[in-house]
Coordinates of C-alpha atoms and ligand atoms in Angstrom, one line a residue:
M1 CA 84.3 117.9 133.0
T2 CA 81.7 115.9 133.5
M3 CA 81.7 112.3 131.2
E4 CA 79.6 113.3 129.0
N5 CA 80.2 116.7 128.3
E6 CA 83.7 115.4 127.3
T7 CA 81.7 112.7 125.3
A8 CA 80.2 115.5 123.1
R9 CA 83.0 117.8 123.1
I10 CA 84.7 114.8 121.9
G11 CA 82.2 113.8 118.9
A12 CA 82.2 117.3 118.6
L13 CA 85.7 118.0 117.2
A14 CA 85.2 114.8 115.0
D15 CA 82.4 116.7 113.3
T16 CA 84.4 119.5 113.0
L17 CA 87.5 118.5 112.1
A18 CA 85.9 115.6 110.2
A19 CA 83.8 119.0 108.1
A20 CA 87.5 120.5 107.4
A21 CA 89.0 117.9 105.8
N22 CA 86.1 116.8 103.3
A23 CA 86.0 120.6 102.7
R24 CA 89.9 120.7 102.3
T25 CA 89.8 123.6 104.6
Q26 CA 90.9 124.0 108.0
T27 CA 89.9 125.0 111.6
T28 CA 91.2 126.5 115.1
Q29 CA 93.6 124.2 116.9
P30 CA 92.0 123.0 119.9
S31 CA 94.6 124.5 122.3
A32 CA 94.0 127.5 120.1
N33 CA 91.5 128.4 122.8
G34 CA 92.7 127.7 126.0
Q35 CA 90.8 124.2 126.1
G36 CA 93.6 122.0 125.4
L37 CA 93.2 118.5 124.7
T38 CA 94.9 116.0 126.7
V39 CA 97.1 112.7 124.8
E40 CA 93.8 110.3 125.6
Q41 CA 91.0 112.6 124.3
A42 CA 93.0 113.6 121.4
Y43 CA 92.9 109.7 120.2
A44 CA 90.3 110.2 121.9
V45 CA 89.4 111.9 118.5
Q46 CA 90.8 109.6 116.6
C47 CA 88.0 106.9 117.4
E48 CA 84.9 109.4 116.3
L49 CA 87.1 110.0 112.9
I50 CA 87.5 105.8 112.5
A51 CA 83.4 105.2 112.6
R52 CA 83.1 108.5 110.7
C53 CA 84.7 105.7 107.7
G54 CA 82.1 103.1 108.9
Y55 CA 84.6 101.6 110.7
R56 CA 87.0 100.8 107.9
V57 CA 90.9 102.1 107.1
S58 CA 93.4 101.7 104.2
G59 CA 97.2 100.5 107.0
F60 CA 97.8 102.9 109.8
K61 CA 101.1 105.1 110.0
M62 CA 103.6 106.2 112.2
G63 CA 104.7 110.4 112.6
M64 CA 107.4 112.1 114.4
T65 CA 109.5 109.1 114.3
S66 CA 112.4 111.0 112.3
Q67 CA 114.5 114.0 114.1
A68 CA 113.9 115.8 110.6
K69 CA 110.5 115.5 111.5
M70 CA 110.2 116.0 114.4
R71 CA 112.7 119.3 114.2
Q72 CA 109.9 121.1 111.7
M73 CA 107.1 120.6 113.2
N74 CA 108.6 121.6 116.4
V75 CA 106.9 117.5 118.1
H76 CA 108.9 115.7 120.3
E77 CA 107.1 112.5 120.4
P78 CA 106.0 109.2 118.0
I79 CA 101.7 109.8 117.0
F80 CA 100.1 107.5 115.5
G81 CA 96.9 107.9 113.0
F82 CA 95.4 105.9 110.8
M83 CA 94.8 106.0 106.8
A84 CA 91.4 106.5 105.6
P85 CA 89.8 104.5 102.1
S86 CA 90.1 107.6 100.9
G87 CA 93.9 108.2 101.1
V88 CA 95.1 105.4 98.9
L89 CA 96.6 106.8 95.3
H90 CA 98.4 105.2 92.8
D91 CA 102.0 105.1 92.0
G92 CA 102.4 107.0 88.8
A93 CA 98.9 108.6 89.3
T94 CA 98.2 112.6 88.6
V95 CA 95.9 113.6 92.0
P96 CA 93.9 116.5 91.2
R97 CA 95.1 119.4 93.4
S98 CA 91.4 120.1 94.7
A99 CA 91.6 117.1 96.3
F100 CA 94.0 118.2 98.9
G101 CA 93.7 122.3 101.0
Q102 CA 97.5 123.0 101.8
P103 CA 99.7 119.6 101.1
R104 CA 103.1 118.5 101.9
V105 CA 104.9 115.8 100.5
E106 CA 107.5 113.4 102.9
A107 CA 108.9 110.1 102.0
E108 CA 108.5 107.4 104.3
L109 CA 109.5 103.2 104.0
A110 CA 106.4 101.5 104.2
F111 CA 105.5 97.7 106.0
I112 CA 103.0 94.8 104.4
L113 CA 102.8 92.2 107.0
K114 CA 102.7 89.0 106.4
A115 CA 101.5 87.4 110.0
P116 CA 99.8 88.8 112.9
L117 CA 101.8 91.1 115.8
S118 CA 100.3 90.8 119.2
W119 CA 101.1 92.8 121.2
P120 CA 103.5 93.2 122.8
V121 CA 105.6 92.6 120.3
T122 CA 110.4 93.6 120.6
T123 CA 111.4 95.8 117.6
A124 CA 113.4 91.9 116.3
E125 CA 109.5 90.2 116.3
A126 CA 108.4 93.4 114.7
M127 CA 110.7 92.6 111.7
Q128 CA 110.0 89.0 112.2
A129 CA 105.8 89.3 110.8
V130 CA 107.4 92.4 108.1
G131 CA 106.8 90.2 104.6
G132 CA 107.3 93.2 101.9
V133 CA 108.6 97.2 102.2
C134 CA 108.2 99.8 99.9
L135 CA 108.4 103.1 98.9
A136 CA 106.0 105.4 99.9
I137 CA 104.7 108.8 98.6
E138 CA 103.0 110.7 102.0
V139 CA 101.0 113.1 101.5
L140 CA 100.1 115.5 104.5
D141 CA 97.3 118.2 104.7
S142 CA 97.1 119.8 108.0
R143 CA 93.4 120.6 108.8
Y144 CA 95.0 123.5 111.5
S145 CA 96.4 126.5 109.0
D146 CA 100.1 126.2 108.1
F147 CA 100.7 123.3 110.4
K148 CA 101.1 125.3 113.1
F149 CA 100.0 122.0 116.3
S150 CA 100.3 121.1 119.8
L151 CA 101.0 117.0 120.0
P152 CA 97.1 116.5 121.2
D153 CA 96.1 118.6 118.4
V154 CA 98.3 116.7 115.6
I155 CA 96.4 114.1 116.9
A156 CA 92.9 114.8 117.5
D157 CA 94.0 115.9 113.9
N158 CA 94.6 111.9 112.4
T159 CA 98.3 113.5 112.5
S160 CA 97.7 115.6 109.4
A161 CA 96.6 112.0 107.2
V162 CA 94.9 112.4 103.6
G163 CA 97.0 110.1 101.3
F164 CA 99.4 107.9 100.5
V165 CA 101.3 106.1 97.2
L166 CA 102.6 103.2 97.8
G167 CA 105.5 101.9 95.3
S168 CA 104.9 99.3 93.5
E169 CA 107.7 97.0 93.9
V170 CA 107.8 95.4 97.2
R171 CA 110.7 93.4 97.9
S172 CA 111.6 90.8 100.8
P173 CA 113.1 92.8 104.0
Q174 CA 115.9 90.3 103.3
S175 CA 115.9 91.7 100.0
V176 CA 116.7 95.0 100.8
D177 CA 118.7 97.3 104.3
V178 CA 115.8 98.0 106.2
A179 CA 118.2 99.9 108.9
N180 CA 119.9 101.6 106.1
L181 CA 117.8 102.5 103.0
G182 CA 118.9 105.8 101.2
L183 CA 116.5 107.5 100.0
V184 CA 116.0 110.7 97.8
L185 CA 112.5 113.0 97.2
E186 CA 113.2 114.6 94.2
I187 CA 110.2 118.2 93.0
N188 CA 110.3 118.4 89.7
G189 CA 113.2 116.9 89.5
R190 CA 115.3 118.7 91.4
P191 CA 116.8 116.9 94.2
Q192 CA 115.1 117.7 97.9
S193 CA 116.5 116.2 100.5
I194 CA 118.4 112.6 100.1
A195 CA 118.2 111.1 103.6
S196 CA 118.3 107.1 105.5
S197 CA 115.5 105.2 106.4
A198 CA 117.8 104.9 109.5
A199 CA 116.8 108.5 110.6
V200 CA 113.5 106.4 111.7
L201 CA 114.0 105.6 115.0
G202 CA 117.1 103.6 114.5
H203 CA 115.6 101.4 112.6
P204 CA 112.0 101.5 110.9
A205 CA 110.7 98.1 112.7
R206 CA 110.7 100.3 116.2
S207 CA 108.5 102.8 115.0
L208 CA 106.1 99.3 113.8
A209 CA 106.2 97.6 117.6
L210 CA 105.7 101.1 118.9
L211 CA 102.6 101.4 116.9
V212 CA 101.1 98.1 118.3
E213 CA 102.1 99.2 121.3
M214 CA 100.4 103.1 121.4
I215 CA 97.3 101.2 119.9
H216 CA 97.5 98.9 122.4
R217 CA 97.9 102.5 124.5
Y218 CA 95.2 104.8 123.5
Y219 CA 92.2 103.6 120.6
D220 CA 89.3 102.0 122.3
E221 CA 87.8 98.5 122.6
Q222 CA 84.8 99.5 120.6
T223 CA 86.4 101.5 117.9
C224 CA 90.1 98.3 118.2
A225 CA 86.5 95.2 118.3
Q226 CA 85.2 96.8 114.9
L227 CA 88.4 97.2 113.7
R228 CA 89.1 93.7 114.0
L229 CA 92.4 95.2 116.7
R230 CA 91.2 93.2 119.5
R231 CA 91.2 89.5 119.9
H232 CA 91.3 86.9 122.0
G233 CA 92.2 89.4 124.8
T234 CA 95.4 91.0 123.1
H235 CA 95.7 93.7 120.3
V236 CA 96.6 92.6 116.9
L237 CA 97.7 93.6 113.5
D238 CA 96.8 91.1 110.5
A239 CA 98.8 89.7 108.0
G240 CA 98.1 92.6 105.0
T241 CA 98.1 95.3 107.7
V242 CA 100.1 98.5 105.0
I243 CA 102.4 100.7 107.5
L244 CA 104.1 103.8 107.1
T245 CA 106.7 103.9 109.5
G246 CA 107.3 107.5 109.4
G247 CA 108.3 110.1 107.1
I248 CA 112.2 110.2 106.9
T249 CA 112.6 113.0 105.2
Q250 CA 111.0 116.5 106.8
A251 CA 107.7 117.0 104.2
F252 CA 107.8 119.7 101.3
A253 CA 104.4 121.5 99.6
V254 CA 103.2 120.9 96.9
D255 CA 101.1 122.8 94.4
A256 CA 99.9 122.4 91.4
G257 CA 101.8 120.8 88.4
D258 CA 104.6 119.6 90.7
T259 CA 105.7 116.3 90.1
V260 CA 107.1 113.9 93.7
R261 CA 109.9 111.2 92.8
V262 CA 111.2 108.9 95.9
A263 CA 113.5 106.5 94.7
G264 CA 115.8 104.6 96.6
D265 CA 118.3 101.8 97.4
G266 CA 116.7 98.2 96.0
L267 CA 113.9 99.4 95.6
G268 CA 112.8 101.3 92.5
E269 CA 111.0 104.9 92.9
V270 CA 107.2 106.2 93.5
V271 CA 105.9 108.4 91.4
L272 CA 103.5 111.2 91.9
T273 CA 101.5 113.6 90.3
I274 CA 99.1 117.4 91.8
G275 CA 96.9 117.8 88.7
P276 CA 96.1 121.0 87.7
A277 CA 93.7 123.9 89.6
D278 CA 90.3 122.3 87.5
G279 CA 87.6 123.2 89.9
E280 CA 86.3 119.7 90.3
A281 CA 84.4 118.3 93.6
P282 CA 86.4 116.7 96.1
A283 CA 85.7 113.2 97.8
P284 CA 85.1 113.5 101.0
V285 CA 88.4 112.3 103.4
Y286 CA 85.8 110.6 105.6
A287 CA 82.6 109.2 104.3
Ligands
LIG1 C1 102.2 115.2 111.3 C2 101.5 114.0 110.3 C3 103.9 113.3 110.9 C4 105.3 111.8 110.0 O1 105.8 111.2 109.0 O2 105.6 112.2 110.8 C5 104.0 113.1 109.7 C6 102.6 117.0 110.7 O3 104.2 117.0 109.5 O4 101.7 117.5 109.9 O5 102.9 111.9 108.9
LIG2 MG1 103.9 110.8 107.7

């Protein structure tokens, strides 16, 4: 494939995925027509989606960082993506069913940085830069039917990202057991999964360090410059950046009327309700 052809193909894939996301519909996996992407090309599609958000993001996310997730999705390597500004949901909110195509929810631990973090970074340095820890519910919405995808497919689809809710109780990492924090995910009051943050690569700070490493490896220069991820010759996550460290539990399908609650040791709870199917036209995911 020539350079021009490859650039055109990546742009066209980003258009297709963004249109599916905005319409809450599904499209064909790039791997399904025998024209699979490489991991590098898949992150190039993600960079095109970032451009379609006007180079504004509300955070970053890691995925496939626990055995529960890898087994469920049959994708066995960590991946990362970004949260679009449209993805910010509020603790206790009711979100219209029409905001999602085929929503699934999972429980995560989120970090908020208090200091910038620059590549290269150790797990210990990553942990030092964390100022706040809170619970999160991630809502996933694959742009492929039934969440069927290969590793590059899901990367190109921005790791199924659509929305996230942070818990209102933000604690310093010294005051909770970040390495082994127990939590429960309930739907309509029924526990679906009980798990520990240790499921995230043995320690969620590894996921944060890996994010810095992967941004360095996979995001192109222009995207990093626009997002202010590259400064003074290195890659930097700024203080204030929100990072979802990856699903601790497997993901569970939800539908109109469902209430999701995640409660964790020392971090209170975070709650999200999927509203009735009211026909309200959803705002674009990528705009
Ligand atoms: C891909 C997103 C993975 C996680 O936390 O593992 C992810 C998917 O499962 O559809 O967000
Ligand atoms: Mg997730």
